[in-house]
Amino acid sequence: MDLTTLVIQSFALILPAYIANSVPVLARGKHPVDFGASMPDGRRVLGDGKTFEGLLFGLLFGTLAGIVGGLLLGEAAYFAFLSCMLALGALVGDMIGAFIKRRLNIARGAPAPVLDQLDFVVGALLFVLPFYPLAWEQVLFIIVVTPPIHLFTNFMAYKLGLKANPW
Ligand code: CTP
Ligand code: MG
């Protein structure tokens, strides 16, 4: 596979996961997924940063991206399914990241380098791989380029006043 194809295909494929991970902040959710519950360690299961509204937004817009792509490329139903898996995986990965952060006593919104940048994309890849055979070069490319892109887009969201923190 030549480099241009690798770059374009990888970005096109992971885009629904990026969208699913970025739009929840716009939902301004008020209903935490953990219902405000804490673990025996005294800290929240996930915290107020993971809401049902956020999940809904992520799933909706992530899947929508795949449907639009599918309508352009053909096989809309298949792409809708794949993007739904990517969005679900991204949201679950992000929640597992939050669960780990709370267990490590890292407050909601406080940075956890590497974990914050990769939890959602690893989740998305694990959810989509059983249904879409990505080449190992694509998996590697996605894992390498996601952290800098994530840092940049979060910084932009912070500058635009959408996020409270630049990470
Ligand atoms: N968000 C949401 N529901 C989700 C995921 C995110 O409502 N399932 C919203 C929250 O308002 C969250 C914001 O999107 O604050 C940014 O997401 P993220 O950076 O992942 O959350 P943090 O606030 O950093 O919280 P955590 O430390 O738990 O990751
Ligand atoms: Mg965060």
Short mmCIF file of C-alpha atoms and ligand atoms in Angstrom, two decimals:
data_model
loop_
_atom_site.label_atom_id
_atom_site.label_comp_id
_atom_site.label_asym_id
_atom_site.label_seq_id
_atom_site.Cartn_x
_atom_site.Cartn_y
_atom_site.Cartn_z
CA MET A 1 0.00 0.00 0.00
CA ASP A 2 1.47 3.39 -0.94
CA LEU A 3 1.69 6.17 1.61
CA THR A 4 -1.07 8.39 0.15
CA THR A 5 -3.57 5.53 0.15
CA LEU A 6 -2.54 4.58 3.68
CA VAL A 7 -3.03 8.14 4.98
CA ILE A 8 -6.36 8.77 3.22
CA GLN A 9 -7.88 5.37 4.02
CA SER A 10 -6.78 5.50 7.66
CA PHE A 11 -8.22 8.97 8.25
CA ALA A 12 -11.46 8.16 6.42
CA LEU A 13 -11.89 5.03 8.47
CA ILE A 14 -11.20 6.52 11.90
CA LEU A 15 -13.12 9.79 11.33
CA PRO A 16 -16.39 8.56 12.93
CA ALA A 17 -14.40 7.75 16.09
CA TYR A 18 -12.86 11.23 16.14
CA ILE A 19 -16.31 12.77 15.73
CA ALA A 20 -17.87 10.56 18.40
CA ASN A 21 -15.12 11.62 20.79
CA SER A 22 -15.39 15.34 20.04
CA VAL A 23 -19.13 16.11 19.99
CA PRO A 24 -20.12 15.00 23.55
CA VAL A 25 -18.77 18.29 24.94
CA LEU A 26 -21.41 20.13 22.86
CA ALA A 27 -24.23 18.19 24.54
CA ARG A 28 -23.71 20.00 27.87
CA GLY A 29 -25.03 16.86 29.53
CA LYS A 30 -26.51 16.84 33.01
CA HIS A 31 -27.12 13.12 33.55
CA PRO A 32 -23.96 11.23 34.52
CA VAL A 33 -23.65 7.66 33.23
CA ASP A 34 -22.61 6.49 36.72
CA PHE A 35 -25.74 8.17 38.25
CA GLY A 36 -23.41 9.96 40.66
CA ALA A 37 -22.31 6.69 42.28
CA SER A 38 -18.91 6.18 43.90
CA MET A 39 -16.64 3.14 44.27
CA PRO A 40 -15.41 1.75 47.62
CA ASP A 41 -12.30 3.91 47.17
CA GLY A 42 -14.62 6.89 47.77
CA ARG A 43 -14.25 8.31 44.30
CA ARG A 44 -16.80 8.47 41.52
CA VAL A 45 -17.14 5.47 39.21
CA LEU A 46 -16.73 7.69 36.11
CA GLY A 47 -17.47 11.26 37.21
CA ASP A 48 -19.57 14.11 35.86
CA GLY A 49 -17.59 14.25 32.59
CA LYS A 50 -19.37 11.15 31.19
CA THR A 51 -23.06 11.81 30.56
CA PHE A 52 -25.92 10.09 28.74
CA GLU A 53 -26.40 13.19 26.62
CA GLY A 54 -22.74 12.99 25.59
CA LEU A 55 -23.11 9.32 24.67
CA LEU A 56 -26.20 10.08 22.59
CA PHE A 57 -24.47 12.92 20.74
CA GLY A 58 -21.37 10.82 20.11
CA LEU A 59 -23.30 7.83 18.84
CA LEU A 60 -25.61 9.96 16.69
CA PHE A 61 -23.02 12.17 14.99
CA GLY A 62 -20.39 9.43 14.73
CA THR A 63 -22.86 7.14 12.98
CA LEU A 64 -24.15 10.00 10.84
CA ALA A 65 -20.63 10.64 9.55
CA GLY A 66 -20.42 7.03 8.42
CA ILE A 67 -23.83 7.22 6.74
CA VAL A 68 -22.84 10.34 4.79
CA GLY A 69 -19.57 8.67 3.78
CA GLY A 70 -21.43 5.51 2.85
CA LEU A 71 -23.91 7.42 0.69
CA LEU A 72 -21.00 9.00 -1.17
CA LEU A 73 -19.07 5.76 -1.58
CA GLY A 74 -21.92 3.25 -1.80
CA GLU A 75 -22.63 0.49 0.72
CA ALA A 76 -24.31 2.97 3.07
CA ALA A 77 -25.70 0.28 5.40
CA TYR A 78 -22.31 -1.35 5.87
CA PHE A 79 -20.62 2.00 6.58
CA ALA A 80 -23.43 2.99 8.92
CA PHE A 81 -22.80 -0.20 10.87
CA LEU A 82 -19.02 0.29 10.91
CA SER A 83 -19.30 3.91 12.04
CA CYS A 84 -21.76 2.88 14.74
CA MET A 85 -19.18 0.36 16.00
CA LEU A 86 -16.43 3.00 15.83
CA ALA A 87 -18.54 5.52 17.75
CA LEU A 88 -19.56 2.95 20.38
CA GLY A 89 -15.96 1.80 20.77
CA ALA A 90 -14.70 5.38 21.10
CA LEU A 91 -17.29 6.20 23.78
CA VAL A 92 -16.67 2.97 25.71
CA GLY A 93 -12.89 3.49 25.48
CA ASP A 94 -13.29 7.05 26.76
CA MET A 95 -15.37 5.78 29.70
CA ILE A 96 -12.80 3.09 30.53
CA GLY A 97 -10.20 5.87 30.46
CA ALA A 98 -12.30 7.90 32.91
CA PHE A 99 -12.75 4.83 35.14
CA ILE A 100 -8.97 4.31 35.26
CA LYS A 101 -8.37 8.03 35.93
CA ARG A 102 -10.78 8.03 38.89
CA ARG A 103 -9.10 4.91 40.34
CA LEU A 104 -5.73 6.71 40.03
CA ASN A 105 -7.29 9.68 41.86
CA ILE A 106 -7.06 11.95 38.81
CA ALA A 107 -9.92 14.48 38.97
CA ARG A 108 -12.48 14.89 36.20
CA GLY A 109 -10.93 17.09 33.54
CA ALA A 110 -7.39 16.78 34.92
CA PRO A 111 -4.93 15.51 32.32
CA ALA A 112 -3.79 11.91 32.03
CA PRO A 113 -1.18 11.99 29.25
CA VAL A 114 -1.33 9.12 26.74
CA LEU A 115 -4.52 7.74 28.31
CA ASP A 116 -6.56 10.84 27.34
CA GLN A 117 -5.21 10.74 23.78
CA LEU A 118 -5.51 7.02 23.14
CA ASP A 119 -8.36 5.52 25.20
CA PHE A 120 -11.06 6.35 22.65
CA VAL A 121 -9.10 5.36 19.56
CA VAL A 122 -8.01 2.01 21.00
CA GLY A 123 -11.64 1.37 21.96
CA ALA A 124 -12.81 2.25 18.44
CA LEU A 125 -10.20 0.00 16.82
CA LEU A 126 -11.08 -2.95 19.05
CA PHE A 127 -14.80 -2.54 18.28
CA VAL A 128 -14.36 -2.24 14.50
CA LEU A 129 -11.58 -4.78 13.88
CA PRO A 130 -13.87 -7.85 14.10
CA PHE A 131 -15.93 -6.38 11.24
CA TYR A 132 -13.33 -4.56 9.15
CA PRO A 133 -9.90 -6.02 8.48
CA LEU A 134 -7.55 -3.09 8.91
CA ALA A 135 -3.97 -3.55 7.75
CA TRP A 136 -1.41 -3.41 10.57
CA GLU A 137 0.11 -0.34 8.90
CA GLN A 138 -3.24 1.43 9.21
CA VAL A 139 -3.60 0.52 12.90
CA LEU A 140 -0.07 1.74 13.57
CA PHE A 141 -0.62 4.96 11.59
CA ILE A 142 -3.85 5.73 13.45
CA ILE A 143 -2.27 5.12 16.86
CA VAL A 144 0.74 7.32 16.03
CA VAL A 145 -1.14 10.29 14.52
CA THR A 146 -4.08 10.41 16.95
CA PRO A 147 -2.31 11.88 20.04
CA PRO A 148 -0.98 15.01 18.27
CA ILE A 149 -4.30 15.53 16.46
CA HIS A 150 -6.20 15.09 19.73
CA LEU A 151 -3.95 17.59 21.52
CA PHE A 152 -4.38 20.12 18.70
CA THR A 153 -8.18 19.80 18.39
CA ASN A 154 -8.63 20.03 22.17
CA PHE A 155 -6.45 23.14 22.24
CA MET A 156 -8.62 24.67 19.50
CA ALA A 157 -11.81 23.71 21.38
CA TYR A 158 -10.38 25.40 24.47
CA LYS A 159 -9.56 28.56 22.50
CA LEU A 160 -13.09 28.57 21.09
CA GLY A 161 -14.45 28.39 24.62
CA LEU A 162 -15.98 24.94 24.14
CA LYS A 163 -13.74 23.19 26.65
CA ALA A 164 -12.61 24.28 30.11
CA ASN A 165 -9.11 22.83 29.71
CA PRO A 166 -6.67 22.91 26.77
CA TRP A 167 -6.13 19.08 26.93
N1 CTP B 1 -18.76 14.41 27.74
C1 CTP B 1 -20.03 13.93 28.06
N2 CTP B 1 -20.30 12.59 27.95
C2 CTP B 1 -19.36 11.74 27.52
C3 CTP B 1 -18.07 12.20 27.20
C4 CTP B 1 -17.81 13.56 27.33
O1 CTP B 1 -20.93 14.70 28.44
N3 CTP B 1 -19.67 10.43 27.41
C5 CTP B 1 -18.52 15.88 27.85
C6 CTP B 1 -18.26 16.33 29.29
O2 CTP B 1 -18.82 17.60 29.44
C7 CTP B 1 -16.75 16.39 29.35
C8 CTP B 1 -16.40 16.88 27.96
O3 CTP B 1 -17.37 16.25 27.11
O4 CTP B 1 -16.28 17.26 30.34
C9 CTP B 1 -14.99 16.57 27.49
O5 CTP B 1 -14.76 15.17 27.50
P1 CTP B 1 -13.46 14.58 28.18
O6 CTP B 1 -12.27 15.44 27.94
O7 CTP B 1 -13.36 13.15 27.77
O8 CTP B 1 -13.86 14.60 29.73
P2 CTP B 1 -13.16 15.27 30.99
O9 CTP B 1 -13.98 16.42 31.45
O10 CTP B 1 -11.73 15.49 30.72
O11 CTP B 1 -13.35 14.16 32.11
P3 CTP B 1 -12.43 12.87 32.42
O12 CTP B 1 -11.34 13.33 33.32
O13 CTP B 1 -13.39 11.96 33.08
O14 CTP B 1 -11.92 12.36 31.11
MG MG B 2 -10.40 14.60 29.32
#
